């Protein structure tokens, strides 16, 4: 597929000129009202630049915005339709959308293939209309699309109950709408930027492969993450993944790994989960990084979003706590990485600069009476050492002589100017969380434990090895 085609087909989902909300209502808390409010508020903030066209034959206006009796009556600039009406009315509405000439549709409504044969019949009717008229569909049975940069927000959980994350370099795609909502809420709290989120539910039309290809051409997106219950078109998925992974990392969290999970996936979105060993093999063949759980997926994604790629698998550890250094060293072995053998020049440099009780080595322990400048000496030495590929900096912000902001500025400076990835680990409570957020805002990923930090580094290394293998 040519770039122009996939970008042209899916662009209205993320940057519509005008959105028609079919099922918009003035009844607070209803799905159609929350979606309308999302767009209205974002337009008032100047984020959403398009026009909003609520569609409801029973209303003439909603909160001062003109309401249209039918999709056929909305102005011509509407290029995205969002449907939140009962399932039985959706096929007829799709015919009206086709007649109107709108080519992008998000069907929020559930009650289709996941409920049985009648639902599957309606899905096929909708799909046939779409195919005959060149319409692309996200859904049904989903929460749709969230793009903080353009103000597209079809997530029908109000902001009073669910926070939205800021924009970032991560694309997140999920079958589960509940997972999408929970993830966005969590990402907002964890200060993880999401560039684009797509919840595609039963993925009647737009699927994993379409989205990963679109994101390959999206300059904002640096890493693509998927929550997958099952893949319908395996060949298309594999071919597209092979096309995308040489350009951008893809991370997948695949559920339905067990017999019980597979059964639950089938009743959730009608997915055929399939043998988990097959997915494992496909992921390895295509270079997709498999996440073990939700936390692992975003730990990896955060590293790709903020770090440069390493040249190898040798890890250098700097810490102000000996125990944390040991934990990180264990993690290096656990995740198949190597402890870097520091050069004689590096060791000599640090010993000359450090007080006698600090430990120059790997891990380098700047110990509990450290200040920010001692960290700077160690980071400078590791950056200049050709035997170090990834630098993991563990800091206990709690130590008394450490100027937190000075260290944050040092880490951000080296993360920017060094060609090596720098990963930070900060363990602690609310005060640590405060400084970790500042550090992440300055572009350095921060993890709560040494193991999570090293595991994120392992993902960078795994992807680099995959890229190197492609060159062989």
PDB file of C-alpha atoms in Angstrom, residues 61-265:
ATOM      1  CA  UNK A  61     -29.640  22.307  19.449  1.00  0.00           C
ATOM      2  CA  UNK A  62     -27.385  21.037  22.226  1.00  0.00           C
ATOM      3  CA  UNK A  63     -25.834  23.658  24.512  1.00  0.00           C
ATOM      4  CA  UNK A  64     -26.119  26.279  21.823  1.00  0.00           C
ATOM      5  CA  UNK A  65     -24.745  24.106  19.031  1.00  0.00           C
ATOM      6  CA  UNK A  66     -27.116  23.460  16.127  1.00  0.00           C
ATOM      7  CA  UNK A  67     -28.336  19.867  16.000  1.00  0.00           C
ATOM      8  CA  UNK A  68     -29.115  18.135  12.697  1.00  0.00           C
ATOM      9  CA  UNK A  69     -32.002  15.687  12.180  1.00  0.00           C
ATOM     10  CA  UNK A  70     -29.978  13.362   9.957  1.00  0.00           C
ATOM     11  CA  UNK A  71     -26.396  12.768   8.893  1.00  0.00           C
ATOM     12  CA  UNK A  72     -27.568  13.663   5.397  1.00  0.00           C
ATOM     13  CA  UNK A  73     -28.265  17.234   6.583  1.00  0.00           C
ATOM     14  CA  UNK A  74     -24.829  18.100   8.028  1.00  0.00           C
ATOM     15  CA  UNK A  75     -22.517  20.484   6.119  1.00  0.00           C
ATOM     16  CA  UNK A  76     -20.198  19.103   3.503  1.00  0.00           C
ATOM     17  CA  UNK A  77     -16.959  19.505   5.476  1.00  0.00           C
ATOM     18  CA  UNK A  78     -17.880  16.616   7.823  1.00  0.00           C
ATOM     19  CA  UNK A  79     -15.328  13.900   7.119  1.00  0.00           C
ATOM     20  CA  UNK A  80     -15.687  11.821  10.306  1.00  0.00           C
ATOM     21  CA  UNK A  81     -18.858  10.280  11.729  1.00  0.00           C
ATOM     22  CA  UNK A  82     -19.040   8.953  15.289  1.00  0.00           C
ATOM     23  CA  UNK A  83     -21.965   6.606  15.947  1.00  0.00           C
ATOM     24  CA  UNK A  84     -23.397   6.000  19.405  1.00  0.00           C
ATOM     25  CA  UNK A  85     -26.935   4.783  18.715  1.00  0.00           C
ATOM     26  CA  UNK A  86     -28.427   1.317  19.355  1.00  0.00           C
ATOM     27  CA  UNK A  87     -26.951  -1.448  17.204  1.00  0.00           C
ATOM     28  CA  UNK A  88     -30.156  -2.198  15.292  1.00  0.00           C
ATOM     29  CA  UNK A  89     -30.132   1.310  13.788  1.00  0.00           C
ATOM     30  CA  UNK A  90     -26.505   1.309  12.707  1.00  0.00           C
ATOM     31  CA  UNK A  91     -26.840  -0.501   9.315  1.00  0.00           C
ATOM     32  CA  UNK A  92     -29.432   1.999   8.073  1.00  0.00           C
ATOM     33  CA  UNK A  93     -27.322   4.883   9.361  1.00  0.00           C
ATOM     34  CA  UNK A  94     -24.333   3.504   7.472  1.00  0.00           C
ATOM     35  CA  UNK A  95     -26.374   3.717   4.262  1.00  0.00           C
ATOM     36  CA  UNK A  96     -27.052   7.398   4.997  1.00  0.00           C
ATOM     37  CA  UNK A  97     -23.353   7.965   5.713  1.00  0.00           C
ATOM     38  CA  UNK A  98     -22.466   6.331   2.413  1.00  0.00           C
ATOM     39  CA  UNK A  99     -24.977   8.524   0.613  1.00  0.00           C
ATOM     40  CA  UNK A 100     -23.506  11.588   2.333  1.00  0.00           C
ATOM     41  CA  UNK A 101     -20.043  10.640   1.173  1.00  0.00           C
ATOM     42  CA  UNK A 102     -18.300  10.475   4.559  1.00  0.00           C
ATOM     43  CA  UNK A 103     -15.428   7.995   4.409  1.00  0.00           C
ATOM     44  CA  UNK A 104     -14.395   7.609   8.058  1.00  0.00           C
ATOM     45  CA  UNK A 105     -16.671   6.166  10.738  1.00  0.00           C
ATOM     46  CA  UNK A 106     -16.156   5.281  14.395  1.00  0.00           C
ATOM     47  CA  UNK A 107     -18.853   2.938  15.694  1.00  0.00           C
ATOM     48  CA  UNK A 108     -18.858   3.191  19.471  1.00  0.00           C
ATOM     49  CA  UNK A 109     -21.987   1.051  19.777  1.00  0.00           C
ATOM     50  CA  UNK A 110     -21.670  -2.506  21.080  1.00  0.00           C
ATOM     51  CA  UNK A 111     -24.001  -5.466  20.620  1.00  0.00           C
ATOM     52  CA  UNK A 112     -22.643  -6.924  17.395  1.00  0.00           C
ATOM     53  CA  UNK A 113     -20.478  -9.945  16.690  1.00  0.00           C
ATOM     54  CA  UNK A 114     -19.537 -10.346  20.329  1.00  0.00           C
ATOM     55  CA  UNK A 115     -23.155 -11.260  21.127  1.00  0.00           C
ATOM     56  CA  UNK A 116     -23.868 -13.881  18.508  1.00  0.00           C
ATOM     57  CA  UNK A 117     -25.142 -14.612  15.015  1.00  0.00           C
ATOM     58  CA  UNK A 118     -27.540 -11.672  14.613  1.00  0.00           C
ATOM     59  CA  UNK A 119     -24.759  -9.300  15.618  1.00  0.00           C
ATOM     60  CA  UNK A 120     -22.407 -10.909  13.121  1.00  0.00           C
ATOM     61  CA  UNK A 121     -25.037 -10.561  10.408  1.00  0.00           C
ATOM     62  CA  UNK A 122     -25.341  -6.838  11.108  1.00  0.00           C
ATOM     63  CA  UNK A 123     -21.570  -6.487  11.073  1.00  0.00           C
ATOM     64  CA  UNK A 124     -21.404  -8.068   7.635  1.00  0.00           C
ATOM     65  CA  UNK A 125     -24.134  -5.756   6.370  1.00  0.00           C
ATOM     66  CA  UNK A 126     -22.224  -2.731   7.689  1.00  0.00           C
ATOM     67  CA  UNK A 127     -18.980  -4.003   6.224  1.00  0.00           C
ATOM     68  CA  UNK A 128     -20.534  -4.550   2.829  1.00  0.00           C
ATOM     69  CA  UNK A 129     -21.813  -0.957   2.779  1.00  0.00           C
ATOM     70  CA  UNK A 130     -18.364   0.246   3.784  1.00  0.00           C
ATOM     71  CA  UNK A 131     -16.563  -1.798   1.133  1.00  0.00           C
ATOM     72  CA  UNK A 132     -18.931  -0.693  -1.630  1.00  0.00           C
ATOM     73  CA  UNK A 133     -18.455   2.967  -0.719  1.00  0.00           C
ATOM     74  CA  UNK A 134     -14.796   3.178   0.299  1.00  0.00           C
ATOM     75  CA  UNK A 135     -15.595   3.806   3.966  1.00  0.00           C
ATOM     76  CA  UNK A 136     -13.130   2.929   6.734  1.00  0.00           C
ATOM     77  CA  UNK A 137     -14.526   1.889  10.120  1.00  0.00           C
ATOM     78  CA  UNK A 138     -13.025   1.870  13.610  1.00  0.00           C
ATOM     79  CA  UNK A 139     -15.073  -0.426  15.870  1.00  0.00           C
ATOM     80  CA  UNK A 140     -17.768  -1.386  16.610  1.00  0.00           C
ATOM     81  CA  UNK A 141     -17.864  -2.049  20.350  1.00  0.00           C
ATOM     82  CA  UNK A 142     -15.086   0.391  21.207  1.00  0.00           C
ATOM     83  CA  UNK A 143     -14.238   3.753  22.757  1.00  0.00           C
ATOM     84  CA  UNK A 144     -12.694   5.005  19.535  1.00  0.00           C
ATOM     85  CA  UNK A 145      -9.899   7.519  19.176  1.00  0.00           C
ATOM     86  CA  UNK A 146      -8.017   9.909  21.437  1.00  0.00           C
ATOM     87  CA  UNK A 147      -5.521  12.440  20.051  1.00  0.00           C
ATOM     88  CA  UNK A 148      -4.502  15.116  22.572  1.00  0.00           C
ATOM     89  CA  UNK A 149      -2.770  17.238  19.940  1.00  0.00           C
ATOM     90  CA  UNK A 150      -5.830  17.655  17.695  1.00  0.00           C
ATOM     91  CA  UNK A 151      -8.557  17.363  20.342  1.00  0.00           C
ATOM     92  CA  UNK A 152     -10.197  14.235  18.896  1.00  0.00           C
ATOM     93  CA  UNK A 153     -11.683  12.450  21.905  1.00  0.00           C
ATOM     94  CA  UNK A 154     -14.444   9.873  21.494  1.00  0.00           C
ATOM     95  CA  UNK A 155     -13.717   8.239  24.848  1.00  0.00           C
ATOM     96  CA  UNK A 156     -17.108   8.283  26.508  1.00  0.00           C
ATOM     97  CA  UNK A 157     -15.828   8.454  30.058  1.00  0.00           C
ATOM     98  CA  UNK A 158     -16.016  12.072  31.232  1.00  0.00           C
ATOM     99  CA  UNK A 159     -12.937  13.950  32.406  1.00  0.00           C
ATOM    100  CA  UNK A 160     -14.562  14.267  35.833  1.00  0.00           C
ATOM    101  CA  UNK A 161     -13.988  10.517  36.174  1.00  0.00           C
ATOM    102  CA  UNK A 162     -10.986   9.870  33.960  1.00  0.00           C
ATOM    103  CA  UNK A 163      -7.904  12.011  33.349  1.00  0.00           C
ATOM    104  CA  UNK A 164      -6.422  12.372  29.874  1.00  0.00           C
ATOM    105  CA  UNK A 165      -2.652  12.127  29.276  1.00  0.00           C
ATOM    106  CA  UNK A 166      -0.667  14.808  27.532  1.00  0.00           C
ATOM    107  CA  UNK A 167       0.651  14.317  24.032  1.00  0.00           C
ATOM    108  CA  UNK A 168       3.751  12.214  23.452  1.00  0.00           C
ATOM    109  CA  UNK A 169       5.570   9.844  21.135  1.00  0.00           C
ATOM    110  CA  UNK A 170       3.682   6.621  21.951  1.00  0.00           C
ATOM    111  CA  UNK A 171       0.839   5.208  19.849  1.00  0.00           C
ATOM    112  CA  UNK A 172      -1.432   2.855  21.765  1.00  0.00           C
ATOM    113  CA  UNK A 173      -3.868   0.473  20.062  1.00  0.00           C
ATOM    114  CA  UNK A 174      -6.246  -1.774  21.947  1.00  0.00           C
ATOM    115  CA  UNK A 175      -9.226  -4.021  21.368  1.00  0.00           C
ATOM    116  CA  UNK A 176     -10.486  -3.499  24.878  1.00  0.00           C
ATOM    117  CA  UNK A 177     -12.253  -0.202  25.494  1.00  0.00           C
ATOM    118  CA  UNK A 178     -12.034  -0.586  29.258  1.00  0.00           C
ATOM    119  CA  UNK A 179      -8.323  -1.190  28.925  1.00  0.00           C
ATOM    120  CA  UNK A 180      -8.044   1.936  26.783  1.00  0.00           C
ATOM    121  CA  UNK A 181      -9.805   4.067  29.368  1.00  0.00           C
ATOM    122  CA  UNK A 182      -7.822   2.656  32.277  1.00  0.00           C
ATOM    123  CA  UNK A 183      -4.567   3.046  30.362  1.00  0.00           C
ATOM    124  CA  UNK A 184      -5.249   6.695  29.494  1.00  0.00           C
ATOM    125  CA  UNK A 185      -6.150   7.459  33.092  1.00  0.00           C
ATOM    126  CA  UNK A 186      -3.022   5.695  34.340  1.00  0.00           C
ATOM    127  CA  UNK A 187      -0.793   7.292  31.692  1.00  0.00           C
ATOM    128  CA  UNK A 188      -1.994  10.722  32.779  1.00  0.00           C
ATOM    129  CA  UNK A 189      -1.073   9.927  36.379  1.00  0.00           C
ATOM    130  CA  UNK A 190       2.259   8.357  35.383  1.00  0.00           C
ATOM    131  CA  UNK A 191       3.161  11.315  33.166  1.00  0.00           C
ATOM    132  CA  UNK A 192       3.413   9.155  30.034  1.00  0.00           C
ATOM    133  CA  UNK A 193       2.609  11.050  26.845  1.00  0.00           C
ATOM    134  CA  UNK A 194       0.294   9.368  24.352  1.00  0.00           C
ATOM    135  CA  UNK A 195       0.395  10.678  20.796  1.00  0.00           C
ATOM    136  CA  UNK A 196      -2.564   8.669  19.511  1.00  0.00           C
ATOM    137  CA  UNK A 197      -4.826   6.042  21.061  1.00  0.00           C
ATOM    138  CA  UNK A 198      -7.144   3.828  19.061  1.00  0.00           C
ATOM    139  CA  UNK A 199      -9.635   1.426  20.616  1.00  0.00           C
ATOM    140  CA  UNK A 200     -11.006  -0.658  17.739  1.00  0.00           C
ATOM    141  CA  UNK A 201     -13.163  -3.198  19.607  1.00  0.00           C
ATOM    142  CA  UNK A 202     -14.372  -5.868  17.184  1.00  0.00           C
ATOM    143  CA  UNK A 203     -12.089  -4.378  14.432  1.00  0.00           C
ATOM    144  CA  UNK A 204     -14.600  -4.994  11.710  1.00  0.00           C
ATOM    145  CA  UNK A 205     -12.498  -3.014   9.230  1.00  0.00           C
ATOM    146  CA  UNK A 206      -9.501  -0.968  10.430  1.00  0.00           C
ATOM    147  CA  UNK A 207      -7.195  -3.472  12.090  1.00  0.00           C
ATOM    148  CA  UNK A 208      -3.768  -3.842  13.655  1.00  0.00           C
ATOM    149  CA  UNK A 209      -1.961  -3.904  10.342  1.00  0.00           C
ATOM    150  CA  UNK A 210      -3.661  -0.752   9.018  1.00  0.00           C
ATOM    151  CA  UNK A 211      -2.791   1.172  12.155  1.00  0.00           C
ATOM    152  CA  UNK A 212       0.805   0.020  12.466  1.00  0.00           C
ATOM    153  CA  UNK A 213       1.359   1.033   8.843  1.00  0.00           C
ATOM    154  CA  UNK A 214      -0.246   4.437   9.395  1.00  0.00           C
ATOM    155  CA  UNK A 215       1.911   5.053  12.466  1.00  0.00           C
ATOM    156  CA  UNK A 216       5.013   4.103  10.506  1.00  0.00           C
ATOM    157  CA  UNK A 217       4.434   7.263   8.478  1.00  0.00           C
ATOM    158  CA  UNK A 218       3.453   9.382  11.495  1.00  0.00           C
ATOM    159  CA  UNK A 219       6.429  11.569  12.429  1.00  0.00           C
ATOM    160  CA  UNK A 220       5.101  12.202  15.940  1.00  0.00           C
ATOM    161  CA  UNK A 221       5.083   8.502  16.826  1.00  0.00           C
ATOM    162  CA  UNK A 222       8.353   6.831  17.871  1.00  0.00           C
ATOM    163  CA  UNK A 223       6.967   3.554  19.254  1.00  0.00           C
ATOM    164  CA  UNK A 224       3.776   1.589  18.579  1.00  0.00           C
ATOM    165  CA  UNK A 225       2.118  -0.415  21.341  1.00  0.00           C
ATOM    166  CA  UNK A 226      -0.701  -2.961  21.001  1.00  0.00           C
ATOM    167  CA  UNK A 227      -3.010  -4.737  23.375  1.00  0.00           C
ATOM    168  CA  UNK A 228      -4.152  -7.739  21.321  1.00  0.00           C
ATOM    169  CA  UNK A 229      -6.669 -10.461  22.072  1.00  0.00           C
ATOM    170  CA  UNK A 230      -6.550 -12.050  18.638  1.00  0.00           C
ATOM    171  CA  UNK A 231      -5.537 -11.359  15.031  1.00  0.00           C
ATOM    172  CA  UNK A 232      -8.071 -12.040  12.271  1.00  0.00           C
ATOM    173  CA  UNK A 233      -5.849 -11.739   9.200  1.00  0.00           C
ATOM    174  CA  UNK A 234      -2.567 -13.339  10.215  1.00  0.00           C
ATOM    175  CA  UNK A 235      -0.827 -12.988   6.859  1.00  0.00           C
ATOM    176  CA  UNK A 236      -1.587  -9.269   6.617  1.00  0.00           C
ATOM    177  CA  UNK A 237      -0.453  -8.768  10.195  1.00  0.00           C
ATOM    178  CA  UNK A 238       2.870 -10.542   9.631  1.00  0.00           C
ATOM    179  CA  UNK A 239       3.621  -8.816   6.323  1.00  0.00           C
ATOM    180  CA  UNK A 240       2.874  -5.374   7.733  1.00  0.00           C
ATOM    181  CA  UNK A 241       4.820  -5.971  10.939  1.00  0.00           C
ATOM    182  CA  UNK A 242       7.860  -7.000   8.875  1.00  0.00           C
ATOM    183  CA  UNK A 243       7.491  -3.781   6.919  1.00  0.00           C
ATOM    184  CA  UNK A 244       7.171  -1.545   9.984  1.00  0.00           C
ATOM    185  CA  UNK A 245       9.617  -2.942  12.574  1.00  0.00           C
ATOM    186  CA  UNK A 246      12.760  -1.961  10.637  1.00  0.00           C
ATOM    187  CA  UNK A 247      11.566   1.644  11.003  1.00  0.00           C
ATOM    188  CA  UNK A 248       9.824   1.775  14.366  1.00  0.00           C
ATOM    189  CA  UNK A 249       9.608  -0.591  17.342  1.00  0.00           C
ATOM    190  CA  UNK A 250       6.319  -2.391  17.945  1.00  0.00           C
ATOM    191  CA  UNK A 251       5.423  -3.687  21.400  1.00  0.00           C
ATOM    192  CA  UNK A 252       2.568  -6.133  21.878  1.00  0.00           C
ATOM    193  CA  UNK A 253       0.760  -7.253  24.989  1.00  0.00           C
ATOM    194  CA  UNK A 254      -1.099 -10.391  23.919  1.00  0.00           C
ATOM    195  CA  UNK A 255      -3.753 -11.710  26.273  1.00  0.00           C
ATOM    196  CA  UNK A 256      -5.756 -14.901  26.014  1.00  0.00           C
ATOM    197  CA  UNK A 257      -2.577 -16.889  26.633  1.00  0.00           C
ATOM    198  CA  UNK A 258      -4.344 -19.617  28.540  1.00  0.00           C
ATOM    199  CA  UNK A 259      -7.403 -21.716  27.762  1.00  0.00           C
ATOM    200  CA  UNK A 260      -9.471 -19.615  30.145  1.00  0.00           C
ATOM    201  CA  UNK A 261      -8.140 -16.351  28.735  1.00  0.00           C
ATOM    202  CA  UNK A 262      -8.802 -17.430  25.136  1.00  0.00           C
ATOM    203  CA  UNK A 263     -12.405 -18.247  26.029  1.00  0.00           C
ATOM    204  CA  UNK A 264     -12.837 -14.850  27.678  1.00  0.00           C
ATOM    205  CA  UNK A 265     -11.388 -13.100  24.596  1.00  0.00           C
TER     206      UNK A 265
END
